[in-house]
PDB file of C-alpha atoms in Angstrom:
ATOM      1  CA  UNK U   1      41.017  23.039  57.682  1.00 91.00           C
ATOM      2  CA  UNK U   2      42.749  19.978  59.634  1.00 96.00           C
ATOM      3  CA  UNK U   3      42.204  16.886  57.248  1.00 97.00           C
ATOM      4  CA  UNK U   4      43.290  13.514  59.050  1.00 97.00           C
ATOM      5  CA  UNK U   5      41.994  10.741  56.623  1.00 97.00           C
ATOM      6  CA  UNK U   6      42.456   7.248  57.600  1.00 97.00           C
ATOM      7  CA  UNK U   7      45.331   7.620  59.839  1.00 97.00           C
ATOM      8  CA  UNK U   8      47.201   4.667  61.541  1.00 97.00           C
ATOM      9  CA  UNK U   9      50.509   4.600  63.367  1.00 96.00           C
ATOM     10  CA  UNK U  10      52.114   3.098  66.485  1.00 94.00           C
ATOM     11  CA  UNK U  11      55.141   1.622  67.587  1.00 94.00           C
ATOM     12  CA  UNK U  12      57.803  -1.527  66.446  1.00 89.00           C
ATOM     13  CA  UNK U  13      55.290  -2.014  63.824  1.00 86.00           C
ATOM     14  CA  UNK U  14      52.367  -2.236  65.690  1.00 92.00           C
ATOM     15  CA  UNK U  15      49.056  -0.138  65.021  1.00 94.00           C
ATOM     16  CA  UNK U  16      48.395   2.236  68.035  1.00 96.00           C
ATOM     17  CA  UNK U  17      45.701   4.190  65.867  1.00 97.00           C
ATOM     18  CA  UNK U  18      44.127   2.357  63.215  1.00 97.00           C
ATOM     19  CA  UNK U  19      42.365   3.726  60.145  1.00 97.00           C
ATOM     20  CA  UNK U  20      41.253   7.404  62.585  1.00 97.00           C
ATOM     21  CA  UNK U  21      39.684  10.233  60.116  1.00 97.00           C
ATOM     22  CA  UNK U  22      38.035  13.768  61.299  1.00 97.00           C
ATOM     23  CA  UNK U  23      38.067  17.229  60.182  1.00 96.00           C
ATOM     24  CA  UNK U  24      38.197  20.089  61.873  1.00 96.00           C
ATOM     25  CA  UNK U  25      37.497  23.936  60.362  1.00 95.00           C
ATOM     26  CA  UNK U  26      39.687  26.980  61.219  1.00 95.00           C
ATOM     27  CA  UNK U  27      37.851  28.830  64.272  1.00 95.00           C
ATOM     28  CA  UNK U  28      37.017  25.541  66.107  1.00 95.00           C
ATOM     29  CA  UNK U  29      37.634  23.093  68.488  1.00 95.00           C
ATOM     30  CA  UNK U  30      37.872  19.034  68.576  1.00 96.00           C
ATOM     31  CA  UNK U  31      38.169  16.942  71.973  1.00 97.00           C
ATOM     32  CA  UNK U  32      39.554  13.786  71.528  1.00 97.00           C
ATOM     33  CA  UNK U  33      38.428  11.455  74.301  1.00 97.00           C
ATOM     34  CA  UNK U  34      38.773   7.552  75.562  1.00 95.00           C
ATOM     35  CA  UNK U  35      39.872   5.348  78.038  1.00 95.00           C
ATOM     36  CA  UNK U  36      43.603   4.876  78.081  1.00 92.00           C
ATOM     37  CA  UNK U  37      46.417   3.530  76.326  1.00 91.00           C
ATOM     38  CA  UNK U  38      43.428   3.572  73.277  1.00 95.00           C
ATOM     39  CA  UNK U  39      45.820   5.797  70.902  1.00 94.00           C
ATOM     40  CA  UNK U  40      44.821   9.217  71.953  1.00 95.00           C
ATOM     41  CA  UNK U  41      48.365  10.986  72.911  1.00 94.00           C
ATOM     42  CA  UNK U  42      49.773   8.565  69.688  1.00 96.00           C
ATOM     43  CA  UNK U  43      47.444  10.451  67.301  1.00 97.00           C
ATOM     44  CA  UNK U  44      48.450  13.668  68.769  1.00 96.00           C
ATOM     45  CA  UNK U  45      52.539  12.886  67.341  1.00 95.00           C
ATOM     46  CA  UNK U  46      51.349  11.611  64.383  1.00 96.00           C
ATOM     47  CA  UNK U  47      49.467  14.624  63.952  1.00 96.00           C
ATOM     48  CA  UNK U  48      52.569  16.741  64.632  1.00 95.00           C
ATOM     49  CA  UNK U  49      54.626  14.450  62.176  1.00 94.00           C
ATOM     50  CA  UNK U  50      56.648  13.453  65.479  1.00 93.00           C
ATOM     51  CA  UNK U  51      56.006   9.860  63.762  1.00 94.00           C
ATOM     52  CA  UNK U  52      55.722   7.793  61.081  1.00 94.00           C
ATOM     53  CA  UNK U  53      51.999   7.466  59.659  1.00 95.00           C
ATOM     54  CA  UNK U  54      50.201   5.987  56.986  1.00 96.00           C
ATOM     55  CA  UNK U  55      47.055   8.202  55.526  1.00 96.00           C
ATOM     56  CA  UNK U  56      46.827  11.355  55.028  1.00 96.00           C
ATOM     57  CA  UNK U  57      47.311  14.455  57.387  1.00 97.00           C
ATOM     58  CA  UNK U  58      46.624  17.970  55.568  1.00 96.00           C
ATOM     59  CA  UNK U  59      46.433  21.262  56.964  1.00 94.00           C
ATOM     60  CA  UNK U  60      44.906  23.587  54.164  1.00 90.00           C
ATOM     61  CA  UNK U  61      45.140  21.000  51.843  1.00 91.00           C
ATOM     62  CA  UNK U  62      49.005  20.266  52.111  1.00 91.00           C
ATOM     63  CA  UNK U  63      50.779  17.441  53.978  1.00 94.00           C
ATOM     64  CA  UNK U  64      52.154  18.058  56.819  1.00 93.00           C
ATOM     65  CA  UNK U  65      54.962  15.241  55.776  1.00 89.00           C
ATOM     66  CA  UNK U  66      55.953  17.356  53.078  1.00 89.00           C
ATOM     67  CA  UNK U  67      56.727  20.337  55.696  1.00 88.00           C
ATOM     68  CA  UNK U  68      60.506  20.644  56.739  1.00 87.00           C
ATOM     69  CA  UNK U  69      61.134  20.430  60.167  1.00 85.00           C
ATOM     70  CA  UNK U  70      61.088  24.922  60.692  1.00 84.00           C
ATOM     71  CA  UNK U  71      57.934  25.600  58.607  1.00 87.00           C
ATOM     72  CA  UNK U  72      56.161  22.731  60.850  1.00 90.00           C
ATOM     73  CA  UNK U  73      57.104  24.333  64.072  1.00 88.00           C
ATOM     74  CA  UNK U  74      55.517  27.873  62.537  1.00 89.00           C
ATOM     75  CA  UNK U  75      51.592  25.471  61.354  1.00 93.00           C
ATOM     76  CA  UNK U  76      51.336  23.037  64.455  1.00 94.00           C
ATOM     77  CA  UNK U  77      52.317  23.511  68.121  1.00 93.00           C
ATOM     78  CA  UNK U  78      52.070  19.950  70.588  1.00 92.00           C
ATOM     79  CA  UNK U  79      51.884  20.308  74.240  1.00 88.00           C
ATOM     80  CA  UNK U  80      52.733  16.776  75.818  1.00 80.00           C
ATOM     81  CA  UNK U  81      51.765  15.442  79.608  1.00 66.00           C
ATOM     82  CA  UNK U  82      55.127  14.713  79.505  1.00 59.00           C
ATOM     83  CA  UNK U  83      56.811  18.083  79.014  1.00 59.00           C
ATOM     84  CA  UNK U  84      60.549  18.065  81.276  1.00 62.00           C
ATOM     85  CA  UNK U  85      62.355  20.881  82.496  1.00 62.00           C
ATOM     86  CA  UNK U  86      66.235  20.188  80.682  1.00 66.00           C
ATOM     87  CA  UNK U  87      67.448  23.847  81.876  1.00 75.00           C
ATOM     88  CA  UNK U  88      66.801  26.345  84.897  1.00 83.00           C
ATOM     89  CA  UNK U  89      65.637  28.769  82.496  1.00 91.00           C
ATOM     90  CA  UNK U  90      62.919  31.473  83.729  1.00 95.00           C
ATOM     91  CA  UNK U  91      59.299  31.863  82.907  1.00 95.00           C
ATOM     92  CA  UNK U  92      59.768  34.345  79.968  1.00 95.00           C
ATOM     93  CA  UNK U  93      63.137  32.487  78.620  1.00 93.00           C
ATOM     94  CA  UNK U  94      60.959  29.469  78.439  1.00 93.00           C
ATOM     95  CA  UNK U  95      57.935  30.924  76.234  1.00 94.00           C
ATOM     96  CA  UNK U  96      60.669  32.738  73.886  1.00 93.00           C
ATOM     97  CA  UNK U  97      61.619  29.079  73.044  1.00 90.00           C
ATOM     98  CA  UNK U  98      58.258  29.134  70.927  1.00 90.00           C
ATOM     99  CA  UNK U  99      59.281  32.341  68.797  1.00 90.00           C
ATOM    100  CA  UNK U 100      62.768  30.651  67.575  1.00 85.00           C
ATOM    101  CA  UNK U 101      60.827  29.100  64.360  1.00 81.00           C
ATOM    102  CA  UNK U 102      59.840  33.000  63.693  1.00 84.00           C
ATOM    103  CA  UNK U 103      63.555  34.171  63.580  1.00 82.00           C
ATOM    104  CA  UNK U 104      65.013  34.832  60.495  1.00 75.00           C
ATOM    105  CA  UNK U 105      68.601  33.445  59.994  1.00 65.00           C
ATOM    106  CA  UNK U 106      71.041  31.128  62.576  1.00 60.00           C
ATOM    107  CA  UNK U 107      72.366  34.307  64.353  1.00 61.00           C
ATOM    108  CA  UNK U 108      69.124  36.758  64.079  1.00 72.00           C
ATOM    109  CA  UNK U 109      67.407  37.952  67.788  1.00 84.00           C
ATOM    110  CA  UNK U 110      64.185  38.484  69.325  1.00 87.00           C
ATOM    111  CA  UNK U 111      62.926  41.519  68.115  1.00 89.00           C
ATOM    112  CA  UNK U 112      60.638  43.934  70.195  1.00 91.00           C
ATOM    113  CA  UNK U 113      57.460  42.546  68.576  1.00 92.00           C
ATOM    114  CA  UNK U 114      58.599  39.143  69.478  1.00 92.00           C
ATOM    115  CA  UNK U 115      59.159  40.230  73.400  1.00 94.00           C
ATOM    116  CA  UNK U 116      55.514  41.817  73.437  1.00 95.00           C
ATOM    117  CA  UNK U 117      54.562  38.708  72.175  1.00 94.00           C
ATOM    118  CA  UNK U 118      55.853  37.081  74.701  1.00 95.00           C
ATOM    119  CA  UNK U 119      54.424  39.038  77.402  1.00 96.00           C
ATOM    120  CA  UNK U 120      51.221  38.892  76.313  1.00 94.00           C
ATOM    121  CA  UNK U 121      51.251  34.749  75.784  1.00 93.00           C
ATOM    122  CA  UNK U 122      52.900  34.787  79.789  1.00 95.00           C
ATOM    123  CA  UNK U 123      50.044  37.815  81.002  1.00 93.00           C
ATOM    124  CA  UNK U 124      47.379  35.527  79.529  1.00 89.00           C
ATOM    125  CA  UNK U 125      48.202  32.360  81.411  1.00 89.00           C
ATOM    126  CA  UNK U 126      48.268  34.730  84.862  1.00 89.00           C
ATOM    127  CA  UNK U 127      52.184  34.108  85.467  1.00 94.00           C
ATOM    128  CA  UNK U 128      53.108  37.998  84.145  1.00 95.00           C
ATOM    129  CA  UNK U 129      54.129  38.890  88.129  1.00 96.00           C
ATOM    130  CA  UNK U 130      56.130  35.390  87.913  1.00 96.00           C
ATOM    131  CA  UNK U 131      58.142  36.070  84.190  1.00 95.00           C
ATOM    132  CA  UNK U 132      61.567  36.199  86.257  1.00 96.00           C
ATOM    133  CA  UNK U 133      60.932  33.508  87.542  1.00 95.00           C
ATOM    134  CA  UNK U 134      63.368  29.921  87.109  1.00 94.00           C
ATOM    135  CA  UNK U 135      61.063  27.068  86.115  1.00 91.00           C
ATOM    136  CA  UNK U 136      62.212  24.910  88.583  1.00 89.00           C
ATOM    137  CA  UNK U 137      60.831  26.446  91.462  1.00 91.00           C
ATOM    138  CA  UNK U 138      57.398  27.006  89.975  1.00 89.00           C
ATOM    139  CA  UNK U 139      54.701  24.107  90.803  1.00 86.00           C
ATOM    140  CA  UNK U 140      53.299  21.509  88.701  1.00 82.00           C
ATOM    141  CA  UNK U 141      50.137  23.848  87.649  1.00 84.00           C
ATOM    142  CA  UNK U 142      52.248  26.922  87.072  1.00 88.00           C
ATOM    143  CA  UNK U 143      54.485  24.924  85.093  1.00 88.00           C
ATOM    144  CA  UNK U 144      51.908  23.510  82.754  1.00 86.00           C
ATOM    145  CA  UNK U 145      50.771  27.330  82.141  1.00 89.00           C
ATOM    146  CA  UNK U 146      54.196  28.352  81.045  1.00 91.00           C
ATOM    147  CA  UNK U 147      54.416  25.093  78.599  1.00 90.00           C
ATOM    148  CA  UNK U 148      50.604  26.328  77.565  1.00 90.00           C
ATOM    149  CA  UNK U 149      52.009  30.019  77.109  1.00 92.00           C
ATOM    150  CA  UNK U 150      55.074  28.465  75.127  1.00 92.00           C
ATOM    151  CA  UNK U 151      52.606  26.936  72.852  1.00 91.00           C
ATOM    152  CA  UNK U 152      50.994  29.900  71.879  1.00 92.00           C
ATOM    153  CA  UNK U 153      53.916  31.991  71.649  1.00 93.00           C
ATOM    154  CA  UNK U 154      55.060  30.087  69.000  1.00 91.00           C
ATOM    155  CA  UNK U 155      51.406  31.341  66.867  1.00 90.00           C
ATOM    156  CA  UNK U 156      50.471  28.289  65.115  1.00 93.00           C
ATOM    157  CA  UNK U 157      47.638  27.352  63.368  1.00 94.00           C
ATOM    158  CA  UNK U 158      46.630  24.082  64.936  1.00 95.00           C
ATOM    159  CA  UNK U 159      47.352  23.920  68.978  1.00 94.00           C
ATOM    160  CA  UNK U 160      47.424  20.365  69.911  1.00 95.00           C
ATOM    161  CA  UNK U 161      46.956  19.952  73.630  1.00 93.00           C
ATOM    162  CA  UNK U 162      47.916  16.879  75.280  1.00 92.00           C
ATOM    163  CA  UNK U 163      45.797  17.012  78.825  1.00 88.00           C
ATOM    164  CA  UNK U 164      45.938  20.891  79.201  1.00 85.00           C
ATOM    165  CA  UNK U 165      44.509  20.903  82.307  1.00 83.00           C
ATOM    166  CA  UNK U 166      46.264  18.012  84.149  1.00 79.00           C
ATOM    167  CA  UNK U 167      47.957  19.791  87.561  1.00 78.00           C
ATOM    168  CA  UNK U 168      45.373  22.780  87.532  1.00 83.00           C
ATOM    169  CA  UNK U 169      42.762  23.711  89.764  1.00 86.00           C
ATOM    170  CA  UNK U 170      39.221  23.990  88.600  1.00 87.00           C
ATOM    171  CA  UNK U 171      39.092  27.698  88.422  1.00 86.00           C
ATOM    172  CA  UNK U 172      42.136  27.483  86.157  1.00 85.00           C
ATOM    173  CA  UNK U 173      41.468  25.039  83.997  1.00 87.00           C
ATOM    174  CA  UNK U 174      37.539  26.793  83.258  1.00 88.00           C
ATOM    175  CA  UNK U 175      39.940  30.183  82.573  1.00 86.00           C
ATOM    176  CA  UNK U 176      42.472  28.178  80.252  1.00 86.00           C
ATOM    177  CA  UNK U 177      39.670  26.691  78.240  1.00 89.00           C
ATOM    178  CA  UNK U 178      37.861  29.541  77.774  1.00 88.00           C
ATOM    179  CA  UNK U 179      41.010  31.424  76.690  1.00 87.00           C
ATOM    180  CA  UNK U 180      41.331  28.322  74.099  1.00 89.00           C
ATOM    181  CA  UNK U 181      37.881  28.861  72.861  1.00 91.00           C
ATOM    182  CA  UNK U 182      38.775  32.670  72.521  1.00 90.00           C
ATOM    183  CA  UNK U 183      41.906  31.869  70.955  1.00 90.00           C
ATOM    184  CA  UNK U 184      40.294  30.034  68.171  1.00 92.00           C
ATOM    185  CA  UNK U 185      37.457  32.443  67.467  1.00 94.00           C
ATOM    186  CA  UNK U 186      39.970  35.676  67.641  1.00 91.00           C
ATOM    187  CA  UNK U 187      42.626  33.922  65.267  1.00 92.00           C
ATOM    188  CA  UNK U 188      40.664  31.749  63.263  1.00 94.00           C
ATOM    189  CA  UNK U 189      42.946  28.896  64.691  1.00 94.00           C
ATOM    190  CA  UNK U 190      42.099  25.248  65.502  1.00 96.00           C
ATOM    191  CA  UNK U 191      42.674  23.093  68.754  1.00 96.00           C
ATOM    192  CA  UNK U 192      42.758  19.726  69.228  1.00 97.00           C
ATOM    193  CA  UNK U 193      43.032  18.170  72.524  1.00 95.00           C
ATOM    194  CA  UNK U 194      43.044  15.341  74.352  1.00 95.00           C
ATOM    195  CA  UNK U 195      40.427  15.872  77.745  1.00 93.00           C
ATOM    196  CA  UNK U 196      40.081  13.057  80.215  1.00 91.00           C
ATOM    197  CA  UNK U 197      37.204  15.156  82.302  1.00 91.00           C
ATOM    198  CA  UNK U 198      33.905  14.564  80.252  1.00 93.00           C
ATOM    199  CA  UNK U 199      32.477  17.456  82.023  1.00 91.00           C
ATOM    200  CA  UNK U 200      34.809  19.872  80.675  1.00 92.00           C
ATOM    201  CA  UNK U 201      34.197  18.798  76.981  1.00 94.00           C
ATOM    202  CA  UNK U 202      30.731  18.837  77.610  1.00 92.00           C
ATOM    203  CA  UNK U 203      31.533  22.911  78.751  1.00 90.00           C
ATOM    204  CA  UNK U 204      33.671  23.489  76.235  1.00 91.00           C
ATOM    205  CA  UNK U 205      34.090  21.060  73.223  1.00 93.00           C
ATOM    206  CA  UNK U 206      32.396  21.952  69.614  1.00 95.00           C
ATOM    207  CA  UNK U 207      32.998  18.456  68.422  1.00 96.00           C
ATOM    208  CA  UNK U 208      34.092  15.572  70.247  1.00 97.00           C
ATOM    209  CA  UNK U 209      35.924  12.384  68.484  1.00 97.00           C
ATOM    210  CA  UNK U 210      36.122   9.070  71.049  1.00 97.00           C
ATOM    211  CA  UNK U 211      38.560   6.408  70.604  1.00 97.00           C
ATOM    212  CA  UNK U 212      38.446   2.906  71.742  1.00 96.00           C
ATOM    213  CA  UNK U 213      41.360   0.426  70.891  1.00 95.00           C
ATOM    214  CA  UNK U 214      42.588   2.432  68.570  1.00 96.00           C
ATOM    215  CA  UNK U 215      39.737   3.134  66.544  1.00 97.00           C
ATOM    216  CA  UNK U 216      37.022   5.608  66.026  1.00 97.00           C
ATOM    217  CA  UNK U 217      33.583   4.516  67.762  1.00 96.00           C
ATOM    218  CA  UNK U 218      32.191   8.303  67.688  1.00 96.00           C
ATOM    219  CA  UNK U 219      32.074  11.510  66.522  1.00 96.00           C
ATOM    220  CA  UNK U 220      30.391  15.118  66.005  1.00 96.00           C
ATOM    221  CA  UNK U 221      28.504  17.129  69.047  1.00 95.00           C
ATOM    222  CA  UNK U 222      28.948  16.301  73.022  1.00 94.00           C
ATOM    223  CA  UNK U 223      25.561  15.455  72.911  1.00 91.00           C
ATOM    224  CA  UNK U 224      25.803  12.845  70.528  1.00 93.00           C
ATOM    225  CA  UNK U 225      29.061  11.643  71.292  1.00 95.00           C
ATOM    226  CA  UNK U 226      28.426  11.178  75.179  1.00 93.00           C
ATOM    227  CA  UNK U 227      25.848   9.007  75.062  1.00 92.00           C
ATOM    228  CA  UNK U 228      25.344   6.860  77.914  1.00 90.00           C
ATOM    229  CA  UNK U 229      25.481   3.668  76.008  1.00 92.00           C
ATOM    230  CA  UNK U 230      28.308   4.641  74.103  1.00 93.00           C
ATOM    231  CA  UNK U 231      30.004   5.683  77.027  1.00 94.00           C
ATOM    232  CA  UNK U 232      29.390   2.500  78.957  1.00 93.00           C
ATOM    233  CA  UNK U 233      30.548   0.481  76.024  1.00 94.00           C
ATOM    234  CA  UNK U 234      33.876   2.209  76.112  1.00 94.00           C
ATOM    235  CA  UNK U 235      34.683   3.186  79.598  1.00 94.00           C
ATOM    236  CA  UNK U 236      32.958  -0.255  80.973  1.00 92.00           C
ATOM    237  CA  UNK U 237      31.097   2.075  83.244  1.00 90.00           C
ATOM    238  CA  UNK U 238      27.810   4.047  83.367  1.00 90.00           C
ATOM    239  CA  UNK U 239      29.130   7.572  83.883  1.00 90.00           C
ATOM    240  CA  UNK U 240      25.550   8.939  83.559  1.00 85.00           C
ATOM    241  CA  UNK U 241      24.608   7.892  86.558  1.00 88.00           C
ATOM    242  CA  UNK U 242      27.827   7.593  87.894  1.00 90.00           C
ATOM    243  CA  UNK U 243      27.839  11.683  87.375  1.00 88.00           C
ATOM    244  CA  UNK U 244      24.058  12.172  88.153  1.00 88.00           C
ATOM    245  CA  UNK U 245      24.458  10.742  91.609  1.00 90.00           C
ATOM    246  CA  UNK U 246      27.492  13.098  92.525  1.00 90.00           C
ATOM    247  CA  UNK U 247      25.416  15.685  91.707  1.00 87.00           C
ATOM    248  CA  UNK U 248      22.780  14.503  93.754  1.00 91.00           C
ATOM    249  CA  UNK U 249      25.585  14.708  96.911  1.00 91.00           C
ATOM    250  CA  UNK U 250      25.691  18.870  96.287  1.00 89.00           C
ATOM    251  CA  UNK U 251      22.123  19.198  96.712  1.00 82.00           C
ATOM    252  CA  UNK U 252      22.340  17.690  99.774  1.00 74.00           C
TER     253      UNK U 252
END
């Protein structure tokens, strides 16, 4: 289980998230939602212990303060909007990066079990044909699958996803959620990401947590999360309807 228990953090001293608590069980999902700049990318880092929090964060009952630096990268994996390309490296050079926490010793080397891992994390994102292929010269979607294949390759408990879908057309982002879901199930894993499209965590959340300046307003099932009022009280809009009448436009 992923214990966050009255979490707040930020930056220069000044509370981002304030006082944010869920749980979420081994095997399933949580979508953190909101409008922005309302702490949900903040609670992400603090989550992978990327900064300073007050609370408590435990994964199987253990904080994840108390985890050096190695043995972190091997529980929790974070996949950021703002992921940069530093190096030319190819498609499969890039996922290895996520097996390095696996190695044993400064000089020891991939073994075959970590290249099939590899493979497989790269086959499941649809890039296999593309492996060879330098980063740099792969589009924004493409690139956001190899950072997604990265993630897994380095087989962590918790998967914290940071806009997964952003650059990706719909029929990808459907397939990389329901590989998520599968993921979970399969591995008894847990993911917690950050969605801006309320239609896709209605598809695909289990639980949903929203944030509004910083602080919890709602959580548990889609359908009791996405409540029209609640959603008008947050986004300042009545997506409802908003929604309803695009739908209307198809039937057209």
């Amino acid at each position: 289980m992923l214990e966050v228990n009255n979490v707040s953090c930020g930056y220069d001293g000044l509370n981002v998230v304030k006082n944010v608590s869920f749980k979420v069980n081994r095997g399933e999902n949580i979508c953190i939602v909101g409008p922005n700049g309302c702490g949900k990318s903040t609670l992400l880092k603090s989550i992978a212990n990327l900064i300073n929090y007050k609370g408590n964060i435990l994964l199987d009952s253990k904080e994840i303060g108390g985890l050096n630096r190695k043995e972190l990268a091997t529980k929790i994996a974070l996949m950021t909007q703002s992921s940069h390309i530093h190096f030319p490296y190819t498609v499969y050079e890039t996922v290895a990066l996520g097996r390095y926490a696996h190695l044993k010793g400064v000089f020891a080397t991939l073994s075959e079990n970590d290249n099939n891992i590899i493979v497989k994390c790269i086959e499941n994102v649809a890039l296999l044909d593309l492996k060879n292929k330098l980063i740099n010269e792969l589009s924004g979607g493409q690139l956001q699958r190899v950072f997604l294949a990265r993630a897994f390759a380095q087989d962590p408990e918790v998967i914290l996803l940071d806009e997964p879908t952003n650059h990706l057309d719909l029929r990808c982002q459907i397939d990389i959620l329901e590989y998520l879901n599968k993921w979970t199930k399969e591995n008894n894993r847990i993911v917690v990401a950050v969605l801006h499209d309320l239609n896709l965590v209605q598809s695909f959340g289990e639980s949903v947590l929203m944030l509004n300046n910083g602080e919890v307003v709602a959580k548990g099932i889609p359908k009791h999360v996405l409540e029209e009022e609640k959603l008008k009280n947050v986004y300042g809009i009545n997506i409802k309807t908003f929604m309803l009448n695009v739908l209307r436009k198809w039937e057209q």
